[in-house]
Amino acid sequence: MSDNVFDILKERGLIAQTSDDDAVRKMLGNDPIVFYIGFDSTATSLHIGSLVPIMAMKHLQRAGHKPIAIVGGGTTMVGDPSGKAELRQMLTEETIREYGRQIHSQLDRYLHFDGKNCIAVDNADWLLKLNYVEFLRDIGRHFSVNRMLAAEAYRQRMEKGLSFIEFNYQLLQAYDFLYLFRNYGCTLQMGGDDQWGNILAGVDLIRRVDNVKVEAMTFPLLTLSTGAKMGKTASGTVWLDAEKFNPYDFYQYWINCDDRDLGPFLKTFTFLSMDEIKRLESLQGSELREAKQILAFEATIISHGKSAAREAKASSEAAFGTGGELDGMPTTTINRSRLEQGINPAELFAEVGLTGSRGEAKRLIKQGGLYINDQRIDSLERLVNENDLTPEGILLRSGKKKYHRVLAK
RNA sequence: GGGCAGGUACCAAAGUGGUCAAAUGGGGCGGGCUGUAAACCCGCUGGGGUAACCCUUCGGAGGUUCGAAUCCUUCUCUGCCCA
């Protein structure tokens, strides 16, 4: 098999479209190139959806190419209408900066910015300085409104309405590419397939103003076999930040994936060899659990490191099988005196976040959905007290698989 | 700027003075069956309370009324048509 990273991405199903397959393959097979992906600063943390571009960047990085990550302070101020049903909430400049800082440090964990072979830039640095009229004359004139309106991304929005600010997003993203091309020699932009239009706009722009052919590549948008969008669970969005989304829960997210998603997930979210992946995919029935454990372990290592992954794995095994330590389990420590008095379980479950409210906890108790140390709570009268305290603490469970450990001090 | 139609819970969408914490569908959650999977069946789905009941919610703010998601005023946002 070829060691051209293009072929690796292709084999893993990570390529949706390119501007020119042969040209892209050739450029990736030769000397190191500079490429970029943009990340919006719309939240304090990236979520699992950003993992696809991150993995792709890592693949190219491993092959010796030089990544640039744009943390999009400038473009975020405008807001990308692609794939959005309506105008999204406008964030203040200050908020966007703060989000950008956090996202920058997260990306750093994956990519290790060194300021030279791997850098992060904020497009606010150049976009905010643009002069409006000058920009219109130099850049705006290269964009055909007719053509933009024909694009799927905008056509959808013709129904719901599209504000002028959003309509400009594409110009700014195209300009980013031009800027990076001129200042960093960046010749390839990648992104999710929903970005195809925006990315191509940049390719076109560079061809028109600098008469150079640069390239574009997009990744397929991962949807689950159930049709749902990836990355939502009962505990909310699957964030990449360990503070916002516990590594144990992260591990469980992968364990709980649908059988049908296993193969694509292994290819996309781990660096396992294709041979190994083929072996895992061929497993049948309950053996698939083993494959899911490997998926979960590998994916957790990439995002949270080896020791967190080990803890998560051990806790998962402790909760669902035999043996293993519970140390990676989300844990809350409470005052021993409260146990001595006895705690209303509804209160405790709500407090540790296993249920959204006491009312919900009570409902679940009535439905037989809450457990203490794997024993169903069968009465609203029951209190949690010292007798429930095991050497491992008290293991609370909501439903089949949401666990939380309580320690007393 | 003018005219019209709208803003209801996570989403979509009923409701047009009390019987509305608000139909229905989706989603989500719990139970059963399983493999920590899918499909399927049953149940739940604002907060507090064992309960009676209390509190908060129908774009925002005022008002009418014994009583408002429902009527009035005003503000605001969105869509459509005209300019």
XYZ file of N, CA and C in Angstrom, chain A residues 5-96:
276
model
N -0.272 10.144 2.083
C -1.327 10.394 3.070
C -2.693 10.562 2.405
N -2.676 10.956 1.146
C -3.936 11.048 0.405
C -4.620 9.683 0.361
N -3.812 8.662 0.082
C -4.373 7.315 0.004
C -4.844 6.825 1.359
N -4.110 7.227 2.391
C -4.517 6.844 3.746
C -5.880 7.449 4.071
N -6.034 8.727 3.785
C -7.307 9.390 4.060
C -8.423 8.758 3.245
N -8.105 8.488 2.011
C -9.091 7.902 1.109
C -9.563 6.547 1.643
N -8.584 5.750 2.020
C -8.894 4.411 2.490
C -9.757 4.452 3.746
N -9.549 5.485 4.554
C -10.309 5.604 5.787
C -11.634 6.325 5.587
N -11.911 6.660 4.354
C -13.180 7.316 4.079
C -13.233 8.741 4.587
N -12.092 9.380 4.636
C -12.058 10.735 5.177
C -12.132 11.815 4.112
N -12.242 11.394 2.851
C -12.307 12.401 1.800
C -13.694 12.410 1.169
N -14.319 13.566 1.195
C -15.621 13.697 0.554
C -15.427 14.219 -0.865
N -14.775 15.356 -0.979
C -14.531 15.955 -2.292
C -13.158 16.609 -2.276
N -12.568 16.720 -3.447
C -11.364 17.542 -3.572
C -11.530 18.383 -4.825
N -10.724 19.416 -4.897
C -10.795 20.283 -6.068
C -10.228 19.558 -7.287
N -9.340 18.612 -7.033
C -8.670 17.921 -8.132
C -7.905 16.746 -7.529
N -8.484 15.571 -7.588
C -7.904 14.405 -6.916
C -6.426 14.208 -7.250
N -6.127 14.231 -8.530
C -4.748 13.953 -8.934
C -3.784 14.998 -8.392
N -4.199 16.248 -8.530
C -3.323 17.324 -8.076
C -3.113 17.258 -6.564
N -4.177 16.985 -5.846
C -4.074 16.941 -4.386
C -3.200 15.760 -3.969
N -3.433 14.644 -4.607
C -2.650 13.460 -4.284
C -1.165 13.717 -4.527
N -0.903 14.365 -5.636
C 0.482 14.652 -6.002
C 1.130 15.598 -4.994
N 0.412 16.629 -4.635
C 1.011 17.604 -3.717
C 1.253 16.991 -2.352
N 0.377 16.074 -1.952
C 0.546 15.461 -0.633
C 1.642 14.387 -0.647
N 1.951 13.921 -1.847
C 2.963 12.874 -1.952
C 4.370 13.414 -2.101
N 4.490 14.715 -2.349
C 5.813 15.293 -2.532
C 6.291 16.031 -1.281
N 6.942 17.159 -1.531
C 7.506 17.928 -0.414
C 6.409 18.428 0.529
N 6.822 18.746 1.741
C 5.847 19.253 2.711
C 5.110 20.475 2.185
N 3.819 20.500 2.399
C 3.036 21.666 2.024
C 2.448 22.286 3.286
N 1.981 23.508 3.124
C 1.277 24.173 4.221
C -0.208 24.088 3.925
N -0.988 23.652 4.907
C -2.435 23.540 4.694
C -3.151 24.125 5.897
N -4.421 24.431 5.718
C -5.146 24.999 6.854
C -6.576 24.518 6.974
N -7.042 24.581 8.213
C -8.456 24.335 8.536
C -8.880 25.427 9.506
N -10.069 25.915 9.321
C -10.585 26.938 10.228
C -11.499 26.347 11.286
N -11.410 26.921 12.479
C -12.305 26.512 13.575
C -13.013 27.750 14.098
N -14.309 27.676 14.196
C -15.076 28.806 14.725
C -14.952 28.906 16.236
N -15.011 30.122 16.722
C -14.985 30.297 18.186
C -16.393 30.546 18.694
N -17.256 29.578 18.485
C -18.641 29.790 18.894
C -18.973 29.178 20.243
N -18.016 28.469 20.852
C -18.273 27.899 22.167
C -16.949 27.824 22.920
N -17.046 27.541 24.209
C -15.820 27.505 25.002
C -15.000 26.265 24.705
N -15.608 25.311 24.049
C -14.882 24.084 23.795
C -15.267 23.534 22.439
N -14.337 22.824 21.833
C -14.670 22.085 20.630
C -15.447 20.856 21.063
N -16.247 20.316 20.164
C -16.906 19.066 20.496
C -16.482 17.992 19.516
N -17.089 16.853 19.688
C -16.662 15.678 18.970
C -16.707 15.877 17.452
N -17.559 16.780 16.993
C -17.657 17.034 15.566
C -16.356 17.579 14.989
N -15.597 18.302 15.805
C -14.340 18.872 15.326
C -13.242 17.836 15.270
N -13.539 16.658 15.765
C -12.518 15.633 15.814
C -12.143 15.134 14.415
N -13.090 15.188 13.497
C -12.778 14.733 12.143
C -11.694 15.613 11.521
N -11.900 16.936 11.467
C -10.816 17.775 10.960
C -9.518 17.628 11.753
N -9.619 17.465 13.047
C -8.401 17.321 13.850
C -7.648 16.054 13.453
N -8.372 14.969 13.293
C -7.726 13.718 12.903
C -7.083 13.852 11.525
N -7.779 14.505 10.632
C -7.229 14.689 9.293
C -5.946 15.509 9.360
N -5.964 16.551 10.177
C -4.763 17.369 10.329
C -3.612 16.527 10.864
N -3.927 15.671 11.817
C -2.869 14.849 12.393
C -2.296 13.879 11.356
N -3.160 13.367 10.534
C -2.666 12.473 9.482
C -1.676 13.210 8.576
N -2.065 14.395 8.152
C -1.170 15.159 7.275
C 0.103 15.559 8.014
N -0.071 15.896 9.263
C 1.080 16.311 10.066
C 2.078 15.161 10.171
N 1.548 13.963 10.416
C 2.410 12.788 10.490
C 3.169 12.570 9.196
N 2.542 12.968 8.101
C 3.178 12.781 6.802
C 4.167 13.898 6.501
N 4.337 14.804 7.460
C 5.344 15.838 7.298
C 4.832 17.188 6.823
N 3.529 17.297 6.623
C 2.994 18.575 6.159
C 2.757 19.517 7.336
N 2.610 20.793 7.001
C 2.558 21.805 8.052
C 1.161 22.385 8.225
N 0.553 22.115 9.350
C -0.809 22.596 9.580
C -0.852 24.041 10.070
N -1.853 24.755 9.597
C -2.214 26.031 10.200
C -3.653 25.872 10.670
N -3.884 26.196 11.908
C -5.263 26.208 12.397
C -5.673 27.661 12.526
N -6.740 28.026 11.851
C -7.282 29.364 12.077
C -8.304 29.244 13.189
N -8.071 29.965 14.244
C -9.110 30.072 15.254
C -9.845 31.345 14.884
N -11.058 31.156 14.400
C -11.714 32.195 13.622
C -12.350 33.340 14.356
N -11.561 34.102 15.051
C -12.111 35.259 15.755
C -12.824 36.234 14.822
N -12.276 36.403 13.631
C -12.863 37.350 12.698
C -14.106 36.806 12.033
N -14.011 35.612 11.502
C -15.158 35.039 10.811
C -16.296 34.716 11.776
N -15.948 34.356 13.008
C -17.003 34.054 13.961
C -17.858 35.290 14.233
N -17.245 36.464 14.113
C -18.020 37.674 14.342
C -19.076 37.875 13.276
N -18.878 37.220 12.141
C -19.839 37.340 11.069
C -20.846 36.190 11.091
N -20.361 34.993 11.300
C -21.286 33.867 11.423
C -21.540 33.170 10.106
N -21.203 31.909 10.063
C -21.374 31.118 8.847
C -22.805 30.620 8.723
N -23.488 30.967 7.632
C -24.853 30.488 7.457
C -24.940 29.040 6.982
N -23.818 28.459 6.533
C -23.880 27.103 5.975
C -24.475 26.126 6.983
N -25.479 25.426 6.521
C -26.048 24.387 7.361
C -26.812 24.899 8.563
N -26.982 26.183 8.653
C -27.717 26.738 9.785
C -29.108 27.128 9.318
N -30.075 26.764 10.112
C -31.441 27.055 9.716
C -31.748 28.542 9.847
N -31.126 29.179 10.788
C -31.364 30.608 10.928
C -30.148 31.321 11.500
N -30.230 32.626 11.490
C -29.133 33.444 11.989
C -28.811 33.032 13.410
N -27.563 32.763 13.636
C -27.233 32.348 14.984
C -27.006 33.565 15.881
N -27.083 33.304 17.111
C -26.891 34.344 18.117
C -25.581 35.083 17.875
N -25.651 36.392 17.892
C -24.424 37.165 17.726
C -23.667 37.200 19.041
N -22.401 36.887 18.978
C -21.585 36.912 20.182
C -20.796 38.219 20.223
N -20.496 38.638 21.409
C -19.703 39.863 21.513
C -18.247 39.548 21.194
N -17.525 40.596 20.815
C -16.139 40.432 20.443
C -15.342 39.814 21.592
N -15.676 40.271 22.777
C -14.955 39.803 23.967
C -15.168 38.303 24.190
N -16.418 37.895 24.063
C -16.744 36.477 24.221
C -15.997 35.644 23.198
N -16.002 36.117 21.968
C -15.348 35.367 20.905
C -13.855 35.220 21.192
